[in-house]
GROMACS .gro file of C-alpha atoms in nm:
model
  488
    1UNK     CA    1   0.000   0.000   0.000
    2UNK     CA    2   0.170   0.319  -0.115
    3UNK     CA    3   0.117   0.676  -0.005
    4UNK     CA    4   0.042   0.928  -0.280
    5UNK     CA    5   0.141   1.238  -0.086
    6UNK     CA    6   0.469   1.379   0.038
    7UNK     CA    7   0.618   1.265   0.368
    8UNK     CA    8   0.701   1.523   0.631
    9UNK     CA    9   1.073   1.603   0.648
   10UNK     CA   10   1.157   1.606   1.017
   11UNK     CA   11   1.522   1.684   0.937
   12UNK     CA   12   1.426   2.020   0.790
   13UNK     CA   13   1.315   2.149   1.129
   14UNK     CA   14   1.667   2.277   1.208
   15UNK     CA   15   1.692   2.101   1.537
   16UNK     CA   16   1.356   2.223   1.666
   17UNK     CA   17   1.177   1.995   1.913
   18UNK     CA   18   0.904   1.827   1.706
   19UNK     CA   19   0.651   1.563   1.805
   20UNK     CA   20   0.669   1.196   1.717
   21UNK     CA   21   0.403   1.270   1.452
   22UNK     CA   22   0.416   1.538   1.182
   23UNK     CA   23   0.249   1.870   1.276
   24UNK     CA   24  -0.127   1.844   1.260
   25UNK     CA   25  -0.161   2.144   1.028
   26UNK     CA   26   0.077   1.986   0.780
   27UNK     CA   27  -0.110   1.655   0.795
   28UNK     CA   28  -0.446   1.826   0.752
   29UNK     CA   29  -0.320   2.003   0.439
   30UNK     CA   30  -0.187   1.680   0.291
   31UNK     CA   31  -0.519   1.511   0.360
   32UNK     CA   32  -0.686   1.791   0.168
   33UNK     CA   33  -0.923   1.876   0.451
   34UNK     CA   34  -1.030   2.242   0.449
   35UNK     CA   35  -1.358   2.294   0.631
   36UNK     CA   36  -1.401   2.630   0.458
   37UNK     CA   37  -1.395   2.468   0.113
   38UNK     CA   38  -1.729   2.401  -0.065
   39UNK     CA   39  -1.663   2.025  -0.055
   40UNK     CA   40  -1.689   2.033   0.325
   41UNK     CA   41  -1.928   2.328   0.378
   42UNK     CA   42  -2.199   2.145   0.183
   43UNK     CA   43  -2.174   1.822   0.384
   44UNK     CA   44  -2.460   1.716   0.614
   45UNK     CA   45  -2.403   1.846   0.970
   46UNK     CA   46  -2.324   1.499   1.109
   47UNK     CA   47  -2.047   1.438   0.854
   48UNK     CA   48  -1.908   1.789   0.888
   49UNK     CA   49  -1.886   1.728   1.264
   50UNK     CA   50  -1.670   1.421   1.201
   51UNK     CA   51  -1.427   1.619   0.985
   52UNK     CA   52  -1.419   1.892   1.249
   53UNK     CA   53  -1.321   1.623   1.501
   54UNK     CA   54  -1.042   1.510   1.265
   55UNK     CA   55  -0.913   1.867   1.251
   56UNK     CA   56  -0.931   1.910   1.628
   57UNK     CA   57  -0.752   1.584   1.706
   58UNK     CA   58  -0.474   1.661   1.458
   59UNK     CA   59  -0.420   2.024   1.555
   60UNK     CA   60  -0.530   2.064   1.918
   61UNK     CA   61  -0.432   1.739   2.089
   62UNK     CA   62  -0.096   1.777   2.266
   63UNK     CA   63   0.042   1.480   2.461
   64UNK     CA   64   0.243   1.538   2.777
   65UNK     CA   65   0.621   1.509   2.758
   66UNK     CA   66   0.619   1.192   2.967
   67UNK     CA   67   0.331   1.039   2.770
   68UNK     CA   68   0.340   0.676   2.658
   69UNK     CA   69   0.402   0.601   2.292
   70UNK     CA   70   0.032   0.526   2.249
   71UNK     CA   71  -0.067   0.862   2.396
   72UNK     CA   72   0.181   1.034   2.163
   73UNK     CA   73  -0.005   0.905   1.855
   74UNK     CA   74  -0.355   0.926   2.004
   75UNK     CA   75  -0.443   1.234   1.797
   76UNK     CA   76  -0.367   1.050   1.475
   77UNK     CA   77  -0.553   0.734   1.584
   78UNK     CA   78  -0.862   0.933   1.682
   79UNK     CA   79  -0.849   1.113   1.347
   80UNK     CA   80  -0.835   0.773   1.174
   81UNK     CA   81  -1.148   0.652   1.356
   82UNK     CA   82  -1.342   0.970   1.274
   83UNK     CA   83  -1.252   0.932   0.906
   84UNK     CA   84  -1.380   0.574   0.925
   85UNK     CA   85  -1.712   0.705   1.059
   86UNK     CA   86  -1.765   0.895   0.731
   87UNK     CA   87  -1.617   0.604   0.530
   88UNK     CA   88  -1.336   0.823   0.397
   89UNK     CA   89  -1.112   0.520   0.356
   90UNK     CA   90  -0.853   0.687   0.136
   91UNK     CA   91  -0.776   0.957   0.390
   92UNK     CA   92  -0.798   0.705   0.677
   93UNK     CA   93  -0.537   0.498   0.498
   94UNK     CA   94  -0.305   0.797   0.468
   95UNK     CA   95  -0.322   0.836   0.847
   96UNK     CA   96  -0.207   0.475   0.891
   97UNK     CA   97   0.076   0.521   0.641
   98UNK     CA   98   0.223   0.823   0.817
   99UNK     CA   99   0.588   0.771   0.904
  100UNK     CA  100   0.676   0.868   1.258
  101UNK     CA  101   0.970   1.064   1.396
  102UNK     CA  102   1.145   0.761   1.548
  103UNK     CA  103   1.479   0.592   1.479
  104UNK     CA  104   1.305   0.326   1.267
  105UNK     CA  105   1.077   0.572   1.079
  106UNK     CA  106   0.805   0.307   1.059
  107UNK     CA  107   0.452   0.376   0.943
  108UNK     CA  108   0.200   0.433   1.222
  109UNK     CA  109   0.017   0.101   1.189
  110UNK     CA  110   0.343  -0.095   1.198
  111UNK     CA  111   0.473   0.101   1.494
  112UNK     CA  112   0.178  -0.010   1.706
  113UNK     CA  113   0.308  -0.366   1.671
  114UNK     CA  114   0.668  -0.263   1.738
  115UNK     CA  115   0.558  -0.097   2.060
  116UNK     CA  116   0.347  -0.398   2.155
  117UNK     CA  117   0.004  -0.236   2.124
  118UNK     CA  118  -0.155  -0.543   1.970
  119UNK     CA  119  -0.515  -0.467   2.066
  120UNK     CA  120  -0.505  -0.113   1.929
  121UNK     CA  121  -0.359  -0.246   1.605
  122UNK     CA  122  -0.627  -0.514   1.586
  123UNK     CA  123  -0.898  -0.249   1.635
  124UNK     CA  124  -0.771  -0.069   1.326
  125UNK     CA  125  -0.781  -0.382   1.113
  126UNK     CA  126  -1.128  -0.464   1.243
  127UNK     CA  127  -1.259  -0.126   1.128
  128UNK     CA  128  -1.125  -0.187   0.779
  129UNK     CA  129  -1.241  -0.548   0.775
  130UNK     CA  130  -1.592  -0.432   0.862
  131UNK     CA  131  -1.597  -0.222   0.546
  132UNK     CA  132  -1.472  -0.512   0.336
  133UNK     CA  133  -1.743  -0.738   0.471
  134UNK     CA  134  -1.999  -0.490   0.341
  135UNK     CA  135  -1.872  -0.560  -0.011
  136UNK     CA  136  -1.832  -0.937   0.026
  137UNK     CA  137  -2.050  -1.196   0.193
  138UNK     CA  138  -1.750  -1.415   0.276
  139UNK     CA  139  -1.381  -1.376   0.344
  140UNK     CA  140  -1.247  -1.522   0.021
  141UNK     CA  141  -1.125  -1.186  -0.103
  142UNK     CA  142  -1.078  -1.142  -0.478
  143UNK     CA  143  -0.868  -0.864  -0.624
  144UNK     CA  144  -1.065  -0.598  -0.811
  145UNK     CA  145  -0.867  -0.319  -0.975
  146UNK     CA  146  -1.172  -0.092  -0.950
  147UNK     CA  147  -1.159  -0.087  -0.572
  148UNK     CA  148  -0.950   0.232  -0.571
  149UNK     CA  149  -1.016   0.354  -0.215
  150UNK     CA  150  -1.066   0.012  -0.055
  151UNK     CA  151  -0.853  -0.231  -0.250
  152UNK     CA  152  -0.524  -0.080  -0.139
  153UNK     CA  153  -0.604  -0.170   0.225
  154UNK     CA  154  -0.624  -0.545   0.164
  155UNK     CA  155  -0.254  -0.622   0.206
  156UNK     CA  156  -0.239  -0.446   0.541
  157UNK     CA  157  -0.559  -0.608   0.666
  158UNK     CA  158  -0.480  -0.968   0.571
  159UNK     CA  159  -0.120  -0.950   0.690
  160UNK     CA  160  -0.218  -0.763   1.004
  161UNK     CA  161  -0.491  -1.010   1.096
  162UNK     CA  162  -0.252  -1.299   1.035
  163UNK     CA  163   0.005  -1.135   1.260
  164UNK     CA  164  -0.254  -1.068   1.529
  165UNK     CA  165  -0.363  -1.432   1.543
  166UNK     CA  166   0.003  -1.535   1.540
  167UNK     CA  167   0.066  -1.322   1.849
  168UNK     CA  168  -0.217  -1.490   2.040
  169UNK     CA  169  -0.110  -1.835   1.915
  170UNK     CA  170  -0.416  -1.912   1.705
  171UNK     CA  171  -0.196  -2.041   1.429
  172UNK     CA  172  -0.460  -2.206   1.212
  173UNK     CA  173  -0.653  -1.879   1.191
  174UNK     CA  174  -0.332  -1.694   1.114
  175UNK     CA  175  -0.268  -1.934   0.826
  176UNK     CA  176  -0.614  -1.865   0.682
  177UNK     CA  177  -0.537  -1.493   0.645
  178UNK     CA  178  -0.181  -1.551   0.528
  179UNK     CA  179  -0.301  -1.792   0.261
  180UNK     CA  180  -0.552  -1.533   0.138
  181UNK     CA  181  -0.273  -1.276   0.125
  182UNK     CA  182  -0.059  -1.524  -0.070
  183UNK     CA  183  -0.337  -1.583  -0.325
  184UNK     CA  184  -0.376  -1.208  -0.368
  185UNK     CA  185  -0.002  -1.160  -0.418
  186UNK     CA  186   0.014  -1.432  -0.681
  187UNK     CA  187  -0.298  -1.310  -0.863
  188UNK     CA  188  -0.152  -0.960  -0.887
  189UNK     CA  189   0.205  -1.079  -0.958
  190UNK     CA  190   0.327  -0.907  -0.643
  191UNK     CA  191   0.654  -1.093  -0.606
  192UNK     CA  192   0.773  -0.897  -0.304
  193UNK     CA  193   0.443  -0.951  -0.128
  194UNK     CA  194   0.455  -1.322  -0.216
  195UNK     CA  195   0.802  -1.357  -0.069
  196UNK     CA  196   0.713  -1.183   0.254
  197UNK     CA  197   0.387  -1.368   0.314
  198UNK     CA  198   0.558  -1.703   0.255
  199UNK     CA  199   0.794  -1.608   0.537
  200UNK     CA  200   0.494  -1.535   0.760
  201UNK     CA  201   0.337  -1.868   0.670
  202UNK     CA  202   0.665  -2.036   0.760
  203UNK     CA  203   0.657  -1.869   1.100
  204UNK     CA  204   0.310  -2.011   1.169
  205UNK     CA  205   0.428  -2.359   1.070
  206UNK     CA  206   0.732  -2.316   1.295
  207UNK     CA  207   0.512  -2.244   1.595
  208UNK     CA  208   0.287  -2.538   1.511
  209UNK     CA  209   0.595  -2.760   1.504
  210UNK     CA  210   0.574  -2.843   1.131
  211UNK     CA  211   0.939  -2.765   1.064
  212UNK     CA  212   0.961  -2.925   0.720
  213UNK     CA  213   0.681  -2.703   0.592
  214UNK     CA  214   0.840  -2.402   0.758
  215UNK     CA  215   1.175  -2.467   0.588
  216UNK     CA  216   1.004  -2.529   0.253
  217UNK     CA  217   0.816  -2.197   0.269
  218UNK     CA  218   1.129  -2.010   0.374
  219UNK     CA  219   1.328  -2.157   0.086
  220UNK     CA  220   1.055  -2.046  -0.157
  221UNK     CA  221   1.060  -1.702   0.002
  222UNK     CA  222   1.439  -1.684  -0.014
  223UNK     CA  223   1.437  -1.766  -0.388
  224UNK     CA  224   1.191  -1.486  -0.453
  225UNK     CA  225   1.364  -1.213  -0.250
  226UNK     CA  226   1.697  -1.299  -0.411
  227UNK     CA  227   1.537  -1.284  -0.755
  228UNK     CA  228   1.397  -0.935  -0.693
  229UNK     CA  229   1.709  -0.826  -0.500
  230UNK     CA  230   1.520  -0.752  -0.179
  231UNK     CA  231   1.810  -0.750   0.064
  232UNK     CA  232   1.597  -0.683   0.370
  233UNK     CA  233   1.373  -0.976   0.277
  234UNK     CA  234   1.677  -1.195   0.220
  235UNK     CA  235   1.814  -1.114   0.565
  236UNK     CA  236   1.475  -1.189   0.722
  237UNK     CA  237   1.449  -1.526   0.546
  238UNK     CA  238   1.797  -1.628   0.651
  239UNK     CA  239   1.729  -1.521   1.009
  240UNK     CA  240   1.406  -1.721   1.022
  241UNK     CA  241   1.577  -2.025   0.872
  242UNK     CA  242   1.833  -1.998   1.150
  243UNK     CA  243   1.560  -1.989   1.413
  244UNK     CA  244   1.389  -2.296   1.266
  245UNK     CA  245   1.716  -2.490   1.266
  246UNK     CA  246   1.767  -2.393   1.631
  247UNK     CA  247   1.430  -2.552   1.708
  248UNK     CA  248   1.531  -2.880   1.548
  249UNK     CA  249   1.871  -2.880   1.719
  250UNK     CA  250   2.082  -2.819   1.407
  251UNK     CA  251   2.300  -2.547   1.557
  252UNK     CA  252   2.562  -2.559   1.282
  253UNK     CA  253   2.321  -2.464   1.001
  254UNK     CA  254   2.138  -2.227   1.236
  255UNK     CA  255   2.461  -2.039   1.305
  256UNK     CA  256   2.545  -2.022   0.935
  257UNK     CA  257   2.209  -1.870   0.840
  258UNK     CA  258   2.208  -1.624   1.130
  259UNK     CA  259   2.562  -1.507   1.051
  260UNK     CA  260   2.463  -1.447   0.688
  261UNK     CA  261   2.156  -1.257   0.803
  262UNK     CA  262   2.366  -1.045   1.039
  263UNK     CA  263   2.613  -0.950   0.764
  264UNK     CA  264   2.334  -0.841   0.528
  265UNK     CA  265   2.146  -0.649   0.801
  266UNK     CA  266   2.461  -0.459   0.895
  267UNK     CA  267   2.540  -0.386   0.528
  268UNK     CA  268   2.198  -0.232   0.465
  269UNK     CA  269   2.178  -0.063   0.809
  270UNK     CA  270   1.873  -0.265   0.911
  271UNK     CA  271   1.886  -0.229   1.290
  272UNK     CA  272   1.581  -0.452   1.347
  273UNK     CA  273   1.740  -0.737   1.157
  274UNK     CA  274   2.080  -0.686   1.316
  275UNK     CA  275   1.938  -0.704   1.669
  276UNK     CA  276   1.725  -1.008   1.582
  277UNK     CA  277   2.020  -1.196   1.434
  278UNK     CA  278   2.241  -1.118   1.734
  279UNK     CA  279   1.977  -1.248   1.974
  280UNK     CA  280   1.939  -1.561   1.761
  281UNK     CA  281   2.313  -1.623   1.772
  282UNK     CA  282   2.298  -1.567   2.148
  283UNK     CA  283   2.037  -1.842   2.172
  284UNK     CA  284   2.269  -2.088   1.999
  285UNK     CA  285   2.555  -2.002   2.235
  286UNK     CA  286   2.331  -2.036   2.539
  287UNK     CA  287   2.207  -2.377   2.426
  288UNK     CA  288   2.569  -2.485   2.375
  289UNK     CA  289   2.662  -2.364   2.722
  290UNK     CA  290   2.875  -2.079   2.585
  291UNK     CA  291   2.731  -1.831   2.832
  292UNK     CA  292   2.989  -1.552   2.801
  293UNK     CA  293   2.946  -1.527   2.424
  294UNK     CA  294   2.570  -1.561   2.456
  295UNK     CA  295   2.564  -1.270   2.700
  296UNK     CA  296   2.771  -1.057   2.463
  297UNK     CA  297   2.530  -1.121   2.176
  298UNK     CA  298   2.225  -1.051   2.391
  299UNK     CA  299   2.371  -0.728   2.527
  300UNK     CA  300   2.457  -0.610   2.175
  301UNK     CA  301   2.104  -0.688   2.059
  302UNK     CA  302   1.960  -0.516   2.365
  303UNK     CA  303   2.160  -0.198   2.303
  304UNK     CA  304   2.040  -0.177   1.943
  305UNK     CA  305   1.678  -0.244   2.041
  306UNK     CA  306   1.692   0.031   2.304
  307UNK     CA  307   1.856   0.276   2.063
  308UNK     CA  308   1.582   0.235   1.802
  309UNK     CA  309   1.297   0.212   2.051
  310UNK     CA  310   1.207  -0.144   1.951
  311UNK     CA  311   1.022  -0.237   2.269
  312UNK     CA  312   0.939  -0.595   2.178
  313UNK     CA  313   1.295  -0.692   2.093
  314UNK     CA  314   1.422  -0.513   2.402
  315UNK     CA  315   1.197  -0.737   2.613
  316UNK     CA  316   1.319  -1.048   2.429
  317UNK     CA  317   1.684  -0.955   2.488
  318UNK     CA  318   1.625  -0.888   2.858
  319UNK     CA  319   1.441  -1.218   2.893
  320UNK     CA  320   1.725  -1.407   2.731
  321UNK     CA  321   1.983  -1.236   2.951
  322UNK     CA  322   1.776  -1.353   3.246
  323UNK     CA  323   1.778  -1.706   3.102
  324UNK     CA  324   2.158  -1.707   3.075
  325UNK     CA  325   2.195  -1.605   3.437
  326UNK     CA  326   1.939  -1.862   3.543
  327UNK     CA  327   2.127  -2.138   3.355
  328UNK     CA  328   2.442  -2.044   3.545
  329UNK     CA  329   2.262  -2.050   3.880
  330UNK     CA  330   2.293  -1.672   3.919
  331UNK     CA  331   1.934  -1.629   4.028
  332UNK     CA  332   1.973  -1.280   4.176
  333UNK     CA  333   2.099  -1.139   3.843
  334UNK     CA  334   1.835  -1.341   3.658
  335UNK     CA  335   1.567  -1.175   3.873
  336UNK     CA  336   1.715  -0.829   3.806
  337UNK     CA  337   1.697  -0.877   3.427
  338UNK     CA  338   1.348  -1.022   3.456
  339UNK     CA  339   1.232  -0.718   3.654
  340UNK     CA  340   1.379  -0.493   3.384
  341UNK     CA  341   1.186  -0.697   3.128
  342UNK     CA  342   0.870  -0.657   3.334
  343UNK     CA  343   0.917  -0.279   3.339
  344UNK     CA  344   0.966  -0.275   2.961
  345UNK     CA  345   0.654  -0.482   2.892
  346UNK     CA  346   0.450  -0.246   3.108
  347UNK     CA  347   0.593   0.056   2.928
  348UNK     CA  348   0.494  -0.069   2.583
  349UNK     CA  349   0.160  -0.204   2.700
  350UNK     CA  350   0.238  -0.568   2.616
  351UNK     CA  351   0.003  -0.743   2.859
  352UNK     CA  352   0.087  -1.093   2.741
  353UNK     CA  353   0.459  -1.022   2.771
  354UNK     CA  354   0.400  -0.874   3.114
  355UNK     CA  355   0.223  -1.190   3.227
  356UNK     CA  356   0.500  -1.413   3.094
  357UNK     CA  357   0.762  -1.198   3.267
  358UNK     CA  358   0.578  -1.244   3.597
  359UNK     CA  359   0.575  -1.619   3.533
  360UNK     CA  360   0.950  -1.642   3.476
  361UNK     CA  361   1.011  -1.411   3.770
  362UNK     CA  362   0.816  -1.655   3.985
  363UNK     CA  363   1.031  -1.945   3.865
  364UNK     CA  364   1.345  -1.750   3.956
  365UNK     CA  365   1.208  -1.671   4.302
  366UNK     CA  366   1.121  -2.038   4.340
  367UNK     CA  367   1.483  -2.132   4.264
  368UNK     CA  368   1.599  -1.879   4.524
  369UNK     CA  369   1.374  -2.044   4.779
  370UNK     CA  370   1.153  -1.736   4.803
  371UNK     CA  371   0.833  -1.934   4.761
  372UNK     CA  372   0.592  -1.668   4.887
  373UNK     CA  373   0.727  -1.417   4.633
  374UNK     CA  374   0.712  -1.687   4.369
  375UNK     CA  375   0.343  -1.743   4.444
  376UNK     CA  376   0.277  -1.368   4.425
  377UNK     CA  377   0.438  -1.358   4.080
  378UNK     CA  378   0.243  -1.660   3.953
  379UNK     CA  379  -0.076  -1.506   4.088
  380UNK     CA  380  -0.002  -1.186   3.892
  381UNK     CA  381   0.060  -1.398   3.582
  382UNK     CA  382  -0.274  -1.573   3.628
  383UNK     CA  383  -0.464  -1.247   3.675
  384UNK     CA  384  -0.322  -1.098   3.354
  385UNK     CA  385  -0.374  -1.420   3.157
  386UNK     CA  386  -0.739  -1.428   3.264
  387UNK     CA  387  -0.788  -1.060   3.177
  388UNK     CA  388  -0.658  -1.099   2.821
  389UNK     CA  389  -0.800  -1.447   2.756
  390UNK     CA  390  -0.460  -1.616   2.741
  391UNK     CA  391  -0.558  -1.975   2.822
  392UNK     CA  392  -0.208  -2.114   2.773
  393UNK     CA  393  -0.080  -1.853   3.018
  394UNK     CA  394  -0.350  -1.949   3.266
  395UNK     CA  395  -0.243  -2.313   3.253
  396UNK     CA  396   0.123  -2.223   3.292
  397UNK     CA  397   0.057  -1.989   3.585
  398UNK     CA  398  -0.155  -2.249   3.767
  399UNK     CA  399   0.104  -2.522   3.712
  400UNK     CA  400   0.388  -2.303   3.836
  401UNK     CA  401   0.178  -2.190   4.132
  402UNK     CA  402   0.130  -2.556   4.217
  403UNK     CA  403   0.506  -2.612   4.202
  404UNK     CA  404   0.565  -2.334   4.455
  405UNK     CA  405   0.303  -2.482   4.686
  406UNK     CA  406   0.476  -2.819   4.645
  407UNK     CA  407   0.800  -2.666   4.772
  408UNK     CA  408   0.609  -2.539   5.075
  409UNK     CA  409   0.492  -2.901   5.127
  410UNK     CA  410   0.128  -2.800   5.072
  411UNK     CA  411   0.070  -3.108   4.857
  412UNK     CA  412  -0.310  -3.123   4.856
  413UNK     CA  413  -0.336  -2.755   4.767
  414UNK     CA  414  -0.070  -2.798   4.500
  415UNK     CA  415  -0.269  -3.088   4.355
  416UNK     CA  416  -0.575  -2.866   4.303
  417UNK     CA  417  -0.379  -2.601   4.113
  418UNK     CA  418  -0.202  -2.850   3.889
  419UNK     CA  419  -0.528  -3.034   3.815
  420UNK     CA  420  -0.678  -2.701   3.703
  421UNK     CA  421  -0.374  -2.646   3.484
  422UNK     CA  422  -0.413  -2.993   3.336
  423UNK     CA  423  -0.779  -2.929   3.256
  424UNK     CA  424  -0.695  -2.608   3.069
  425UNK     CA  425  -0.405  -2.766   2.878
  426UNK     CA  426  -0.622  -3.055   2.762
  427UNK     CA  427  -0.904  -2.821   2.664
  428UNK     CA  428  -0.688  -2.602   2.440
  429UNK     CA  429  -0.468  -2.883   2.309
  430UNK     CA  430  -0.148  -2.761   2.476
  431UNK     CA  431   0.042  -3.091   2.472
  432UNK     CA  432   0.355  -2.952   2.634
  433UNK     CA  433   0.154  -2.798   2.916
  434UNK     CA  434  -0.028  -3.127   2.959
  435UNK     CA  435   0.302  -3.317   2.989
  436UNK     CA  436   0.438  -3.082   3.257
  437UNK     CA  437   0.111  -3.102   3.452
  438UNK     CA  438   0.126  -3.484   3.450
  439UNK     CA  439   0.490  -3.474   3.564
  440UNK     CA  440   0.408  -3.239   3.850
  441UNK     CA  441   0.112  -3.452   3.954
  442UNK     CA  442   0.342  -3.755   3.962
  443UNK     CA  443   0.568  -3.570   4.204
  444UNK     CA  444   0.275  -3.467   4.421
  445UNK     CA  445   0.131  -3.818   4.442
  446UNK     CA  446   0.476  -3.952   4.523
  447UNK     CA  447   0.483  -3.725   4.829
  448UNK     CA  448   0.128  -3.827   4.917
  449UNK     CA  449   0.234  -4.193   4.907
  450UNK     CA  450   0.012  -4.297   4.616
  451UNK     CA  451   0.255  -4.512   4.413
  452UNK     CA  452  -0.012  -4.620   4.163
  453UNK     CA  453  -0.102  -4.264   4.054
  454UNK     CA  454   0.264  -4.161   4.068
  455UNK     CA  455   0.360  -4.421   3.809
  456UNK     CA  456   0.048  -4.364   3.598
  457UNK     CA  457   0.104  -3.988   3.564
  458UNK     CA  458   0.476  -4.036   3.512
  459UNK     CA  459   0.397  -4.269   3.220
  460UNK     CA  460   0.156  -4.014   3.071
  461UNK     CA  461   0.411  -3.737   3.100
  462UNK     CA  462   0.680  -3.961   2.949
  463UNK     CA  463   0.458  -4.059   2.655
  464UNK     CA  464   0.370  -3.700   2.561
  465UNK     CA  465   0.718  -3.554   2.618
  466UNK     CA  466   0.875  -3.833   2.411
  467UNK     CA  467   0.627  -3.768   2.132
  468UNK     CA  468   0.707  -3.395   2.142
  469UNK     CA  469   1.082  -3.452   2.176
  470UNK     CA  470   1.118  -3.213   2.471
  471UNK     CA  471   1.381  -3.240   2.753
  472UNK     CA  472   1.113  -3.338   3.005
  473UNK     CA  473   1.122  -3.690   2.856
  474UNK     CA  474   1.465  -3.760   3.010
  475UNK     CA  475   1.349  -3.644   3.352
  476UNK     CA  476   1.042  -3.868   3.328
  477UNK     CA  477   1.252  -4.168   3.223
  478UNK     CA  478   1.474  -4.122   3.526
  479UNK     CA  479   1.174  -4.087   3.758
  480UNK     CA  480   1.011  -4.399   3.618
  481UNK     CA  481   1.333  -4.594   3.661
  482UNK     CA  482   1.354  -4.489   4.027
  483UNK     CA  483   0.989  -4.577   4.086
  484UNK     CA  484   1.026  -4.926   3.937
  485UNK     CA  485   1.343  -4.985   4.139
  486UNK     CA  486   1.163  -4.888   4.459
  487UNK     CA  487   0.877  -5.127   4.382
  488UNK     CA  488   1.115  -5.421   4.341
   0.00000   0.00000   0.00000
């Protein structure tokens, strides 16, 4: 989707302190909104009121200096919604395409994702999707060159909806929208769009655990971006290939792809890609036990993320630094990084990330023997997960809460929490969560002296974890061996 009007040149302001958005008067002129012009004077009063609201939000709204990123762009977002009320989709689209005065210079709609404002971004796509549904009775969108005002929004909507479902782990729904975007790209011979959406499809397959399909889609994407000489796309494909190979334990190929991605990102000054590749390389080092090098990569990625205001990646880097410290048994430092991550997630409004940070913080407190603080953290995780409808998070929080109660030797109470976690995991099809719940129940029943249930739940945990190929399988094998030895 391309803008057909000039972008505001922030550099021409001669060092003056300007907002994160272009001046409202400038934006109003580029939208072609002049309430004194006949076009607007002759509008019905209700529509004229909407355009007056657009003008007021763009020119009169002034965020405080310490305002959040969302508050800083509130004037533009409110103007967008008022334009939607009068179905002025072309001008509404120009609002979304406005580049902001940030290090990354991203368009407004993309920046909402970078900052972690997923719900606000989803609200925008929903408004546009509502208009599309007025033209079509189903969601099998077909390209029509006569759309003019509406057709140019399709790429943003389909990709955005796919990304939104990806963030909340509804991968099958994400694939539906990505596949529609892929069909559109191919029908319109949009090779760049085809390459990028194939990479998104690969990401969904990666999260599902279908690594062969993920690699296949990424290879297709890589061929396309090389063909059209899209260096940024090439770096992204290589980076994602590296991340997939990490998942399947092929660290050699993973390192090769991530190094190639890093070189390209640095050559084209793509800070996002550079930070992402560094963090990926840090993951490989951490998994290999090379903690010093892992820390160096994470800290480099963190510095870049902070410099460009990339809140999401900053949180990822802080979380991984916490993981390195945790792996080394340095729980105090792990907690410090996790608290920094928690602060960052709150700042960018990432509620899911905030909940997860509380969960990991609780695990660190548990390892420090601070079980009451661990329970407080898991309780916070549960509250947030329930507020945002994160069922996987609810199961995780309940299971971890049960573990802390187990350490306090409150076995019957721990049993109730883990059983609730098991119920949720089974309901949503979270096989990994189900395996951990069974393993924890086995430990609880062992303390309660019920050898029959101990062995039964150990077997269930072993079966699922072996099927999934996760490290828990080894722990379950060792527990089962001990149990059988004790019985003989």
